[in-house]
PDB file of C-alpha atoms in Angstrom:
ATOM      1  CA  UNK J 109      33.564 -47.425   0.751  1.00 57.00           C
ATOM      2  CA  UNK J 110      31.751 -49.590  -1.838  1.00 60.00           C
ATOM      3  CA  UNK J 111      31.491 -47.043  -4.388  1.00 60.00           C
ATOM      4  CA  UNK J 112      35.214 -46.029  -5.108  1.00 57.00           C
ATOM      5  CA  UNK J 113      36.419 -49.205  -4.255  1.00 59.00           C
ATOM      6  CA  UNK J 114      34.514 -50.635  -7.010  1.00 63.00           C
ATOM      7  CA  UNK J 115      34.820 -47.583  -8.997  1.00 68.00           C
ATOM      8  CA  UNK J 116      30.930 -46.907  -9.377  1.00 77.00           C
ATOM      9  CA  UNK J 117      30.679 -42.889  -9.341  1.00 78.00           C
ATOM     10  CA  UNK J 118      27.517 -42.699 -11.082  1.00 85.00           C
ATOM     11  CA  UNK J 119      25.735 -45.073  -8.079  1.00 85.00           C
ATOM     12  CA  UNK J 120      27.700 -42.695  -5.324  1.00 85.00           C
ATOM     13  CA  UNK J 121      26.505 -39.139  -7.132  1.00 88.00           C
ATOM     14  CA  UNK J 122      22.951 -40.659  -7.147  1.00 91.00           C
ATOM     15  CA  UNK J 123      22.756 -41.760  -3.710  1.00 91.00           C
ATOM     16  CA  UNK J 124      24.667 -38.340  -2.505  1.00 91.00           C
ATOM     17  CA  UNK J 125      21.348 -36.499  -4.644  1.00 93.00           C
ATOM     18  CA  UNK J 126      19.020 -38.915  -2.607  1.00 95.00           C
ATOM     19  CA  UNK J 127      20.569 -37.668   0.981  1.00 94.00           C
ATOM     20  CA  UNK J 128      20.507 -34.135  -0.016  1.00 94.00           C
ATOM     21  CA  UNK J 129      17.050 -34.599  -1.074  1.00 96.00           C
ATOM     22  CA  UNK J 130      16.185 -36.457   1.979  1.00 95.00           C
ATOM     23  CA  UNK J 131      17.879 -33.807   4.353  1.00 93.00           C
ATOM     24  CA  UNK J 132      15.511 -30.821   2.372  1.00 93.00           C
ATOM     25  CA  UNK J 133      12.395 -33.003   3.076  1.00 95.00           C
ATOM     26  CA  UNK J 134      12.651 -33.897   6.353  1.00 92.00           C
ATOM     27  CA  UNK J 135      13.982 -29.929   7.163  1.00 91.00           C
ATOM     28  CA  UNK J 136      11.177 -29.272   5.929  1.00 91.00           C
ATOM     29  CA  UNK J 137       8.754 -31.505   8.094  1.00 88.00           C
ATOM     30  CA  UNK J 138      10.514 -30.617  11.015  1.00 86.00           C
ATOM     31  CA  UNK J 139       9.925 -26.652  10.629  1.00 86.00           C
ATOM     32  CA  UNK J 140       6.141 -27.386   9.671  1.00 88.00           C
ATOM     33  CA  UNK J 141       5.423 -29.636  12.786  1.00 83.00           C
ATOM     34  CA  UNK J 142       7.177 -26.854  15.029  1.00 80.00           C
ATOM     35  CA  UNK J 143       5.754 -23.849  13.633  1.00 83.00           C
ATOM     36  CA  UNK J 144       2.513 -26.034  13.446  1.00 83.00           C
ATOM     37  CA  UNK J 145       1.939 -26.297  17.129  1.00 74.00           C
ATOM     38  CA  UNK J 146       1.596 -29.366  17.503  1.00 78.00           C
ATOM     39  CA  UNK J 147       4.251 -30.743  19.076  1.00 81.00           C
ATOM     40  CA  UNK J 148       3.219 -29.762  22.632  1.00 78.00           C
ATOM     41  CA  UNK J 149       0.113 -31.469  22.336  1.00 77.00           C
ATOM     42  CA  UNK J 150       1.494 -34.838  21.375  1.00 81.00           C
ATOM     43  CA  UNK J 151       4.492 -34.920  24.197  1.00 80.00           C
ATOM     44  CA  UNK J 152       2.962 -33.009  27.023  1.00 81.00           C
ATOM     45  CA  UNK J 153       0.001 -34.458  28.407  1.00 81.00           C
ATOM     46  CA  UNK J 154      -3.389 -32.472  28.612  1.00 81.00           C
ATOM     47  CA  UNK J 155      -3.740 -31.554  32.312  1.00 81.00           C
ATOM     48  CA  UNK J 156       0.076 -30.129  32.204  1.00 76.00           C
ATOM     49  CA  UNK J 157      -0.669 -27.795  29.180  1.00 74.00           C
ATOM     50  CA  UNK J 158      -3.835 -27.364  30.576  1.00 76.00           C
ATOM     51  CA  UNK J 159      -2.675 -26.181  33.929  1.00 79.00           C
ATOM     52  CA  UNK J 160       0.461 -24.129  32.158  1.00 76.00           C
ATOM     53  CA  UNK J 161       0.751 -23.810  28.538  1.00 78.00           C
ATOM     54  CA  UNK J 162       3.331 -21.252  27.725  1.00 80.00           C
ATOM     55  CA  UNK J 163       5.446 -22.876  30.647  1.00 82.00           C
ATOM     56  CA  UNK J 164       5.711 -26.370  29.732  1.00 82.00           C
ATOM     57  CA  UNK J 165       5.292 -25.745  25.770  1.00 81.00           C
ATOM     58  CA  UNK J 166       8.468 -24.176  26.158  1.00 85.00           C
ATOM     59  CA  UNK J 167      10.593 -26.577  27.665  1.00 86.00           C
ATOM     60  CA  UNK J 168       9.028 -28.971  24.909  1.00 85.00           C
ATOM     61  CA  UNK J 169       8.942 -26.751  22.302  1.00 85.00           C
ATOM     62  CA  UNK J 170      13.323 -25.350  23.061  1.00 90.00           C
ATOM     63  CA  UNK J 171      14.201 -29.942  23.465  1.00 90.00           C
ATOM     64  CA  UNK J 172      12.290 -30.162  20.006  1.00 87.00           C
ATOM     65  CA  UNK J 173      14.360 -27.453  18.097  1.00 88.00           C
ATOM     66  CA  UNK J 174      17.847 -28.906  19.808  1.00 94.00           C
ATOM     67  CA  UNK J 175      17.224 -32.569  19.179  1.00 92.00           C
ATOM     68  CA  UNK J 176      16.117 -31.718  15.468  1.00 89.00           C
ATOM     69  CA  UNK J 177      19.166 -29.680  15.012  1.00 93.00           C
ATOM     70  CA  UNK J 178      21.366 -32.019  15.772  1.00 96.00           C
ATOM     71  CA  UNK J 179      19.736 -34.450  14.237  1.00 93.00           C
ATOM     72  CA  UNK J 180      19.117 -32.538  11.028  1.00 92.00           C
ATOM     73  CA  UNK J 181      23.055 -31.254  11.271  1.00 94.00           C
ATOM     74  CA  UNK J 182      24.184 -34.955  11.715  1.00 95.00           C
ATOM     75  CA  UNK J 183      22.297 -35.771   8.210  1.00 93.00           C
ATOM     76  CA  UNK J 184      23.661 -32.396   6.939  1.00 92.00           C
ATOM     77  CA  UNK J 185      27.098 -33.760   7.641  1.00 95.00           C
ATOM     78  CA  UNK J 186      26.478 -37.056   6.138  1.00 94.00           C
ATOM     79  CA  UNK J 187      25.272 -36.192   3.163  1.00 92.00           C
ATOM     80  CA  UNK J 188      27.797 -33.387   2.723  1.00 93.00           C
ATOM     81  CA  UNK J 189      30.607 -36.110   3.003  1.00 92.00           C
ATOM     82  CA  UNK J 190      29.106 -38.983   0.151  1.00 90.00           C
ATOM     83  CA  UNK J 191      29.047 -35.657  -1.766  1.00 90.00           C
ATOM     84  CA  UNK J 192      32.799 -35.230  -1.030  1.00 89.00           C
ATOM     85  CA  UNK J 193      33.058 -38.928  -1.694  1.00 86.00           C
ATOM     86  CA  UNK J 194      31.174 -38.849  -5.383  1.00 85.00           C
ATOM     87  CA  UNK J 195      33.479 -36.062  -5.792  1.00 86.00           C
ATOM     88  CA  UNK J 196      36.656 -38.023  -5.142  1.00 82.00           C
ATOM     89  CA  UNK J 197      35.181 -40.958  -7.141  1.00 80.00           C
ATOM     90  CA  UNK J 198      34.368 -39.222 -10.254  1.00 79.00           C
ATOM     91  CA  UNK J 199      38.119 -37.740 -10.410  1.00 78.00           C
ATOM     92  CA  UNK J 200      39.847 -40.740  -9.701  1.00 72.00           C
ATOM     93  CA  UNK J 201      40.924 -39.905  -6.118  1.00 64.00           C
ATOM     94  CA  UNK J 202      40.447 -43.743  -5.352  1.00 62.00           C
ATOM     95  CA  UNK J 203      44.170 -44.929  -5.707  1.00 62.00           C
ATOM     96  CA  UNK J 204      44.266 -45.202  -1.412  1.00 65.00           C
ATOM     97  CA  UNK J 205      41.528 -47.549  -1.471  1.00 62.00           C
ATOM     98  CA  UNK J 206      42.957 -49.487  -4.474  1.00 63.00           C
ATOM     99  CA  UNK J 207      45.039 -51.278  -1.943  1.00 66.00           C
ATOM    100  CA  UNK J 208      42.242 -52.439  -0.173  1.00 66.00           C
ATOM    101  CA  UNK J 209      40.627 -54.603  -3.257  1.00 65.00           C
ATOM    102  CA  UNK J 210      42.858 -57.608  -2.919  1.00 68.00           C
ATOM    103  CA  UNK J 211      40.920 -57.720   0.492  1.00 68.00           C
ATOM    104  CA  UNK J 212      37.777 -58.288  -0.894  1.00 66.00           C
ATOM    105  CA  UNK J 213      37.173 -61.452  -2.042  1.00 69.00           C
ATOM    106  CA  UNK J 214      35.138 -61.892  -5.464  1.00 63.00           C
ATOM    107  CA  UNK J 215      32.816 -63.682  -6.893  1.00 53.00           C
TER     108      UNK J 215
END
């Protein structure tokens, strides 16, 4: 809300860049810690992969990939809407939150 309401598109477009940017990166360090391996080793502990392996790195392995979906699709949808928002900004779309300024006090 900052951003448009103060009319500083240049600050929103850089900070939508950043997300994006963020988003790749940690996309990216989720798929190399699954594919990796490691994840079963550092949740389960030793004497259940032990005992079991392909049973219990499974059920780790299947609440990894949904939990870092969501989570990576939850950034994915943030980052997607300050890009809408820099978007708006740039073009002048701001008029709806002009009414909103006198509510801001300045200093």
């Amino acid at each position: 809300g900052f951003g448009p309401m103060f009319r500083m598109p240049q600050h929103v477009r850089s900070f939508s860049r950043y997300l994006f940017f963020i988003t790749l990166v940690e996309i990216g360090t989720a798929l190399y810690m699954l594919f990796g391996g490691g994840v079963c080793e550092a949740v389960a502990h030793e004497v259940l992969v032990h005992r079991g392996p392909l049973f219990v790195c499974l059920f780790v392995n299947i609440g990894t990939t949904f939990w870092g979906a969501v989570l990576l699709g939850l950034e994915g949808a943030i980052a997607f809407t300050v890009h809408q928002q820099a978007d708006a900004c740039e073009k002048g779309e701001q008029a709806d939150m002009l009414r909103y300024a006198s509510a801001v006090p300045h200093h």
